[in-house]
Coordinates of C-alpha atoms in Angstrom, one line a residue:
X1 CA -1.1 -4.3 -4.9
X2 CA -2.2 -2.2 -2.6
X3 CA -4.3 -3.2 0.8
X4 CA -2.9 -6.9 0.1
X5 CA -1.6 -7.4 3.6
X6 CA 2.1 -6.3 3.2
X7 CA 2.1 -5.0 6.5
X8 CA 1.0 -7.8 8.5
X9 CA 3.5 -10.0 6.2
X10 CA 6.3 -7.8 8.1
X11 CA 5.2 -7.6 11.5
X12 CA 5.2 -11.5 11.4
X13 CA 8.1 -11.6 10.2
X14 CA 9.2 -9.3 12.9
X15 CA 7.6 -11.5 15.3
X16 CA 9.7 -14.8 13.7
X17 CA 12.7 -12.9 14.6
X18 CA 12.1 -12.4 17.6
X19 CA 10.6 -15.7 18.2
X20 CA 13.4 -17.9 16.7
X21 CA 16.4 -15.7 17.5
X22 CA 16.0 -13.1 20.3
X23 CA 19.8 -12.8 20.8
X24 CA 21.1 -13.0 17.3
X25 CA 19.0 -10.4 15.4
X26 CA 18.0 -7.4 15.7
X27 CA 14.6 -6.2 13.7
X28 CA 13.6 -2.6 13.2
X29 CA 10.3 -2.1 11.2
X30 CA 9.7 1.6 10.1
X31 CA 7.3 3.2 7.8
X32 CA 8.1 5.8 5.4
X33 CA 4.5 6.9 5.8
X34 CA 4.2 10.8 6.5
X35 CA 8.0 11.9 6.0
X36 CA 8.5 15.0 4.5
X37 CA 11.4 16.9 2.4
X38 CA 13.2 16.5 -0.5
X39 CA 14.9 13.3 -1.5
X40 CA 17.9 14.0 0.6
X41 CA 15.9 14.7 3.9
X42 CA 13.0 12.0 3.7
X43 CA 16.2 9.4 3.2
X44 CA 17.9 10.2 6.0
X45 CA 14.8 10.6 8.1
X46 CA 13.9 6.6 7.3
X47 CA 17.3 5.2 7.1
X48 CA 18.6 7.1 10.4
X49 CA 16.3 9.3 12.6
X50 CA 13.6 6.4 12.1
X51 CA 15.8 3.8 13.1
X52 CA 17.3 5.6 16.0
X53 CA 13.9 6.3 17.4
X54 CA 12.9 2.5 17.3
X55 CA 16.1 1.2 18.7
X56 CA 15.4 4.2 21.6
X57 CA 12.0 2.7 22.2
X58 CA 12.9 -0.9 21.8
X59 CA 15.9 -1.1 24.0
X60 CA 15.3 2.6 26.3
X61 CA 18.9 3.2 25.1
X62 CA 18.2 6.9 26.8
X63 CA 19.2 6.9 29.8
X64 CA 23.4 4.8 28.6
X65 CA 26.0 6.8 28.4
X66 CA 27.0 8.4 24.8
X67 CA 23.4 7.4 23.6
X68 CA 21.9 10.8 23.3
X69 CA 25.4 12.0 22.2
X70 CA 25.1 9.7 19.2
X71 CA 21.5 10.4 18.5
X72 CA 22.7 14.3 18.3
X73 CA 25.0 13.4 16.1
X74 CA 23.1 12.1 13.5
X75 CA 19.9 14.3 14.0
X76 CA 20.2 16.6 11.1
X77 CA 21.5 15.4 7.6
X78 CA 25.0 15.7 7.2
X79 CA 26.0 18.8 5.6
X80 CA 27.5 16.5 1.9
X81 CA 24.9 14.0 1.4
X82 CA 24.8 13.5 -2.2
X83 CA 26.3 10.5 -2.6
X84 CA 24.8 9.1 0.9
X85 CA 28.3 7.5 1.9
X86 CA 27.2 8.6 4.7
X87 CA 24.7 5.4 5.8
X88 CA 27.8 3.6 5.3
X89 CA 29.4 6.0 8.0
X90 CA 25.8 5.5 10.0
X91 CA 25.3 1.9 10.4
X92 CA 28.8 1.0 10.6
X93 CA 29.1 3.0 14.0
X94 CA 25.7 2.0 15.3
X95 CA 26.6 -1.5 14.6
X96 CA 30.3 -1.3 16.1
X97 CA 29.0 0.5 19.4
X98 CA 25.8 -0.4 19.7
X99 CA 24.8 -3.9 18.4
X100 CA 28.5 -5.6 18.3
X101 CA 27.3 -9.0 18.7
X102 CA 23.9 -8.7 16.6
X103 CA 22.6 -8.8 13.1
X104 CA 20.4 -5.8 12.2
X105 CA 17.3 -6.4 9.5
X106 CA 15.9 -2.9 9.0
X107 CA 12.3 -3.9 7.8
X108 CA 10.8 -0.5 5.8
X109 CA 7.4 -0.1 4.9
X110 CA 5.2 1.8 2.4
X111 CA 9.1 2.6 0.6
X112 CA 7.0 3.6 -2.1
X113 CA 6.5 6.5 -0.4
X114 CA 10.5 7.7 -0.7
X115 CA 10.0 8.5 -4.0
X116 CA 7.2 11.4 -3.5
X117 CA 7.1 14.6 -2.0
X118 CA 4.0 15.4 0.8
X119 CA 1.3 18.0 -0.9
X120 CA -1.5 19.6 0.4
X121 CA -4.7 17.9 1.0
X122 CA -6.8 18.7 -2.7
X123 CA -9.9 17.6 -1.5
X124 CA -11.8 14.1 -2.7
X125 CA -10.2 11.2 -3.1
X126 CA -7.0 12.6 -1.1
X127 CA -6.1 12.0 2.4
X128 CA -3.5 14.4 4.2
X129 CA -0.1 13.5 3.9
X130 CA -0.9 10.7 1.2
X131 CA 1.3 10.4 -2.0
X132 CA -0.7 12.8 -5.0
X133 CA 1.8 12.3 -8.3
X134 CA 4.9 10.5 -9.6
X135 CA 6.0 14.2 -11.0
X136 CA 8.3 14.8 -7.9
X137 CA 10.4 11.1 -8.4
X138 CA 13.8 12.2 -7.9
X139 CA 16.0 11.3 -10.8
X140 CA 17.0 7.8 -11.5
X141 CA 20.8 8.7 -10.6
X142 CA 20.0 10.1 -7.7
X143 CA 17.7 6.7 -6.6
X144 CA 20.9 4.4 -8.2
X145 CA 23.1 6.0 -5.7
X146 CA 21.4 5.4 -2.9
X147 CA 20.6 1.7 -3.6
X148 CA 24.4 1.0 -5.0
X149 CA 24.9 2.5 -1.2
X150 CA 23.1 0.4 0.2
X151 CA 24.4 -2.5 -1.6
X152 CA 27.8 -1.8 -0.9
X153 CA 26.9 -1.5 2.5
X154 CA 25.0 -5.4 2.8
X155 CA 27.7 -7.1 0.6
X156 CA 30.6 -6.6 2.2
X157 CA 32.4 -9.1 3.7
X158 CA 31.4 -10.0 7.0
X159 CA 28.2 -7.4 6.9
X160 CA 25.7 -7.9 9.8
X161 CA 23.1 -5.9 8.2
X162 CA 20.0 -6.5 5.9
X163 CA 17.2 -4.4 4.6
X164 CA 13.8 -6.1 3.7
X165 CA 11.3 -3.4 1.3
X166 CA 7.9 -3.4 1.2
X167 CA 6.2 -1.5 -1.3
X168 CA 3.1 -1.8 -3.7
X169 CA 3.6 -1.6 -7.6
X170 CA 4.7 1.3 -7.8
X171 CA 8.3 0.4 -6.3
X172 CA 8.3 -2.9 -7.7
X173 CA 7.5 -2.0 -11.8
X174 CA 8.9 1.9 -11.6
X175 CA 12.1 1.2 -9.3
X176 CA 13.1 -2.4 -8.9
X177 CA 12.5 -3.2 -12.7
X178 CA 12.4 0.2 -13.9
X179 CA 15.5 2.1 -15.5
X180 CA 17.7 2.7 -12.7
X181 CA 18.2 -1.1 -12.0
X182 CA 21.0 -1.5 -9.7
X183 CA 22.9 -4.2 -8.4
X184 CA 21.0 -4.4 -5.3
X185 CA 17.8 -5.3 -6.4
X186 CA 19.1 -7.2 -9.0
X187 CA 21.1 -9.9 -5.7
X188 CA 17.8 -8.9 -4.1
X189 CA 14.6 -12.0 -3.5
X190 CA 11.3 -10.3 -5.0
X191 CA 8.5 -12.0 -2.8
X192 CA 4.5 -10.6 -3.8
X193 CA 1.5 -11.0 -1.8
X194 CA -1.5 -11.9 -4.2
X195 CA -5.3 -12.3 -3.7
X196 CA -6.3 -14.9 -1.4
X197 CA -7.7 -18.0 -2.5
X198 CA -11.5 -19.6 -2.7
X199 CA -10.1 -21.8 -0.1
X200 CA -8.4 -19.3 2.1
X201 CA -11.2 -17.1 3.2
X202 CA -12.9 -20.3 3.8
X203 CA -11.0 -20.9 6.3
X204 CA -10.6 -18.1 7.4
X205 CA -14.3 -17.6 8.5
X206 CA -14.0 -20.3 10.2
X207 CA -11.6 -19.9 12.3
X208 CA -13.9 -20.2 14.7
X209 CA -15.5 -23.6 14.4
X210 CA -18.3 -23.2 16.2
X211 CA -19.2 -21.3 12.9
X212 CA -21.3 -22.9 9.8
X213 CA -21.1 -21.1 6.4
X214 CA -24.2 -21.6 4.1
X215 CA -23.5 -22.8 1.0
X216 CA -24.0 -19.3 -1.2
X217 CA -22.2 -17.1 1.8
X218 CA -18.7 -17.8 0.9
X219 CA -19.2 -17.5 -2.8
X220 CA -21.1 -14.1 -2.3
X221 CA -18.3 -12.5 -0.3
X222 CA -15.6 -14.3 -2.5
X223 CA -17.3 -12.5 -5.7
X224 CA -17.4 -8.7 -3.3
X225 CA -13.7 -8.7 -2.4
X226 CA -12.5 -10.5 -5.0
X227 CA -9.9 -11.8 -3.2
X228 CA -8.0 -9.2 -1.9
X229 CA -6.9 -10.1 1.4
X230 CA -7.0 -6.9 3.4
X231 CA -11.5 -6.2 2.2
X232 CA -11.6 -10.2 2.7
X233 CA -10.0 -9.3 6.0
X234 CA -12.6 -7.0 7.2
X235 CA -15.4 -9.2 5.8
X236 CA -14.6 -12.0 8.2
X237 CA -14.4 -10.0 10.9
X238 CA -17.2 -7.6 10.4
X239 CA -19.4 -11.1 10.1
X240 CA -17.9 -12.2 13.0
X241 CA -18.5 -9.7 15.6
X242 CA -21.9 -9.3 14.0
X243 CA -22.8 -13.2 14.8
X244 CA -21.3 -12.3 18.3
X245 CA -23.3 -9.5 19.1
X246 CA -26.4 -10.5 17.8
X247 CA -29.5 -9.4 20.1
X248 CA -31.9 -12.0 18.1
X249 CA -30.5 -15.0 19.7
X250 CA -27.1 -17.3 19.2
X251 CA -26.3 -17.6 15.9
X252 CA -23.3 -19.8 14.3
X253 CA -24.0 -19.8 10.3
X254 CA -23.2 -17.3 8.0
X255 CA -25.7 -16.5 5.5
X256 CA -25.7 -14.2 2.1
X257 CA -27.6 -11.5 3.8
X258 CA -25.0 -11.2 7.1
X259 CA -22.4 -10.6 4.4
X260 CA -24.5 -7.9 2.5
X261 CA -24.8 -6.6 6.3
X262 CA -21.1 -6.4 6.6
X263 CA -20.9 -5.0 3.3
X264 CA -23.1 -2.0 4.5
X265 CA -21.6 -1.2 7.5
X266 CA -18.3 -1.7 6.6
X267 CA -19.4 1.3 3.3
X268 CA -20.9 3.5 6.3
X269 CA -18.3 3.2 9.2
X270 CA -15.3 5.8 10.0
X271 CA -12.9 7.4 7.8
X272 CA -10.0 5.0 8.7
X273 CA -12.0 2.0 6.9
X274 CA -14.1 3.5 4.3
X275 CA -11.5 5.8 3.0
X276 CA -10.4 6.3 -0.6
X277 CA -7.2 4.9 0.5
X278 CA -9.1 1.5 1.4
X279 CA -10.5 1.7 -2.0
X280 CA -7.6 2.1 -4.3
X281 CA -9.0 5.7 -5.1
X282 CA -6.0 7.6 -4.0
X283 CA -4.0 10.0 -6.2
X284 CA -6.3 9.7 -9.0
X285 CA -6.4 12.3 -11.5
X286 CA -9.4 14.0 -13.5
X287 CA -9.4 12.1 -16.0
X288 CA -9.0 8.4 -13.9
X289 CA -11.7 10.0 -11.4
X290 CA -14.2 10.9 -14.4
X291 CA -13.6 7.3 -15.7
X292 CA -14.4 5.3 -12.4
X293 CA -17.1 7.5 -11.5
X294 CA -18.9 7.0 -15.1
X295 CA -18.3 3.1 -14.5
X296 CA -19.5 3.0 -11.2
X297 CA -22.8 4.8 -12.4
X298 CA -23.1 2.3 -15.4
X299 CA -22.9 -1.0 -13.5
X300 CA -25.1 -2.5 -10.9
X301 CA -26.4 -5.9 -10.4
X302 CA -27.8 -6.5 -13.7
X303 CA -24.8 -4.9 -15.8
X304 CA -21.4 -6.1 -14.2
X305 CA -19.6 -4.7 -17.2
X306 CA -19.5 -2.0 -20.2
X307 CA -18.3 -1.7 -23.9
X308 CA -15.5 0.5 -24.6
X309 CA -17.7 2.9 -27.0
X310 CA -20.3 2.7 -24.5
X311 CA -17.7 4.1 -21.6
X312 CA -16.5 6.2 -24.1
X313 CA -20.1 7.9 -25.2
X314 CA -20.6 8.3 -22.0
X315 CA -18.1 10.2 -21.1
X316 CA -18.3 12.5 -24.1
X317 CA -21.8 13.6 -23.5
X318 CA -20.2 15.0 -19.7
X319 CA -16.5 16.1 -21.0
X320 CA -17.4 17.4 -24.5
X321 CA -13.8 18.7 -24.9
X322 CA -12.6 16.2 -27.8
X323 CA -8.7 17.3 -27.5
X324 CA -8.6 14.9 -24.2
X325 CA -9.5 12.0 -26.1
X326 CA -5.8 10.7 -26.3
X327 CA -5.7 11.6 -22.5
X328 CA -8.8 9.3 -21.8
X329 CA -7.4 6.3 -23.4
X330 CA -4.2 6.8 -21.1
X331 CA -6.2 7.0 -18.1
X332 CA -7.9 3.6 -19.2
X333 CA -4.9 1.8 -19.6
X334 CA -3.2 3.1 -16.7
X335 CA -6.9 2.3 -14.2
X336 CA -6.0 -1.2 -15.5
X337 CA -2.6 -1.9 -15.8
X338 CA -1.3 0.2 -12.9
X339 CA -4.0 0.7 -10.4
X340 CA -5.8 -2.2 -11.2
X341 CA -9.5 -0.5 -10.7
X342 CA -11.0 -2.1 -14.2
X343 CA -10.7 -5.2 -16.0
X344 CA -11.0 -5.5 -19.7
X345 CA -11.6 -8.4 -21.8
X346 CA -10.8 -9.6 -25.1
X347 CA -14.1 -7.6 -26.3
X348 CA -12.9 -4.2 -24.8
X349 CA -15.3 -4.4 -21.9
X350 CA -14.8 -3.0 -18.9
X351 CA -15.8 -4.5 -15.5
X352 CA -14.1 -3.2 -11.8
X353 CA -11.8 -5.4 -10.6
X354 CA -13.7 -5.8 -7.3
X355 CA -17.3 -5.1 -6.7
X356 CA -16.8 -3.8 -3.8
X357 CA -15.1 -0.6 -5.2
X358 CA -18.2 0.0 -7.2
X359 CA -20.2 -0.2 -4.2
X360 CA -18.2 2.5 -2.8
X361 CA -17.9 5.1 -5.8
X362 CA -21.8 5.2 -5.8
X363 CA -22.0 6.2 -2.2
X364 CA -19.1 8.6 -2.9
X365 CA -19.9 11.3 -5.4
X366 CA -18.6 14.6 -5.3
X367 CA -21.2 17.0 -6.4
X368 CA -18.9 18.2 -9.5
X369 CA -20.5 14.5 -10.7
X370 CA -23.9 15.0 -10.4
X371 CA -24.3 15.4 -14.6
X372 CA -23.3 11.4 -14.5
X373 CA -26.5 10.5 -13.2
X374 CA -28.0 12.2 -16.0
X375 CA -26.4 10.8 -19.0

């Protein structure tokens, strides 16, 4: 799922490592957001020129003897790296000469993002350097020998290393349950982080306790995000700092309308917040952006869902091309098994899985859209 908090999940863990055992382990969390190349070249920048620049920064391992010398060494991907024996080679020496008396936890996030080359910015609902299409996955050979790698590598007697992956759906259904199953997902502990509870984003509004929730506030922003922990996030703290800064006097109680204030400023503030990416609307294609952008313009207040032959109709009257039918239904199924944009019910209505994504889509149309307003 994606904005569910995954991150945070592993910098706290990070943190309980180095809370609990500061001499026995050592953590390195690396992202495999922005890497470029083919297969070959974006593994070995995560699993060695990532971890080498951490360790650098962490420790300032620059200015020891035979450190640089064993950063050159591994700066450019060995010459045979099909069959990535080479990690084994990696991590064996770094652990040998570098962390003899330590356990190493390589933490990697977004490793979703392994599996996809970098393309060119395409416009709406695209960021630069975000993930655009599943067509470039590498083979599932290719992905089984890295992971039965890496297994060999944690299972061997005596290993002091460990790997923890964080990834959306994506890496979970299409990799660690997909095809290519290998042995080391199969030894390996699946943990997900799911919507947060009624209860949850109770408390955490307030956190503070000189705060008061009105009876209907929690409820109203509960029925916005849905849930999901990284909007419910924002929320709470957009409410916050609002209560804080508030020139009309001290307040301490949240009511419907400061939510519906957050809601608007949180829909009008910077790229890094209201971004597609924030929104789930990333690496859609046309027929999954026509779809959402119909809905959106569908459903307001007084309509919080639509029929399948009304969707459908709908669509027809903009796209009038009936061979993309079959294409349609596809993009359906995948905006709500996949992505997770729509719900459906036993009726074959459609409803977004968060209002809040609504919200956004009717502040966000591209002018190739305009036509929807008119059907």
């Amino acid at each position: 799922m994606k904005r569910s908090g995954k991150s945070s999940v592993l910098r706290r863990l990070g943190r309980l490592f180095a809370d609990r055992y500061p001499d026995e382990v050592c953590y390195i969390i690396v992202s495999c957001e922005g890497i470029t190349g083919n297969f070959y070249e974006r593994t070995h920048s995560v699993f060695i020129k990532c971890i080498l620049n951490e360790l650098n920064y962490k420790f300032n391992l620059g200015s020891i003897d035979g450190w640089q010398e064993f950063c050159n060494k591994w700066e450019e991907p060995p010459e045979v790296i099909q069959d990535f024996r080479w990690i084994d080679s990696f991590y064996t020496a770094l652990c040998r000469q570098w962390l003899p008396d330590k356990k190493l936890v390589i933490m990697i996030d977004e490793i979703e993002r392994l599996y996809f080359e970098l393309e060119e910015d395409d416009g709406y609902l695209s960021d630069e350097n975000e993930i655009h299409s599943p067509a470039s996955v590498e083979s599932s050979n290719t992905q089984s020998l890295l992971w039965d790698q890496i297994n060999k590598l944690t299972q061997r007697e005596g290993s002091a290393i460990r790997f923890v992956l964080c990834g959306s759906d994506f890496f979970t259904s299409k990799i660690m349950e997909g095809d290519n199953l290998t042995q080391f997902f199969q030894k390996g502990a699946k943990l997900n982080v799911d919507r947060m509870e009624y209860g949850e984003i109770k408390e955490a509004l307030q956190a503070n306790t000189s705060i008061v929730l009105h009876d209907d506030a929690i409820e109203y922003l509960w029925n916005m995000a849905n849930g999901l922990p990284w909007h419910s996030k924002i929320f709470c703290n957009t409410v916050i700092d609002q209560l804080i800064t508030d020139t009309s006097g001290k307040r301490t109680t949240i009511y419907p309308a400061d939510i519906q204030d957050a809601i608007d400023l949180i829909l009008s503030t910077t790229k890094d917040v209201a971004s597609p990416a924030n929104f789930g609307l990333l690496s859609l294609n046309a027929e999954e952006e026509l779809i959402v952008h119909v809905a959106a313009e569908a459903l307001d207040s007084r309509l919080d869902r639509i029929s399948y032959d009304d969707l459908m109709d709908r669509i027809c009257q903009i796209n009038k091309d009936e061979t993309k039918s079959a294409k349609y239904e596809t993009a359906l199924l995948s905006l709500v098994n996949e992505r997770k944009l729509l719900k459906i019910d036993r009726s074959r209505n459609y409803q977004f899985a968060c209002e809040l994504y609504r919200m956004y889509l009717c502040r966000e149309v591209p002018p190739r859209f305009k036509k929807i307003k008119e059907v």
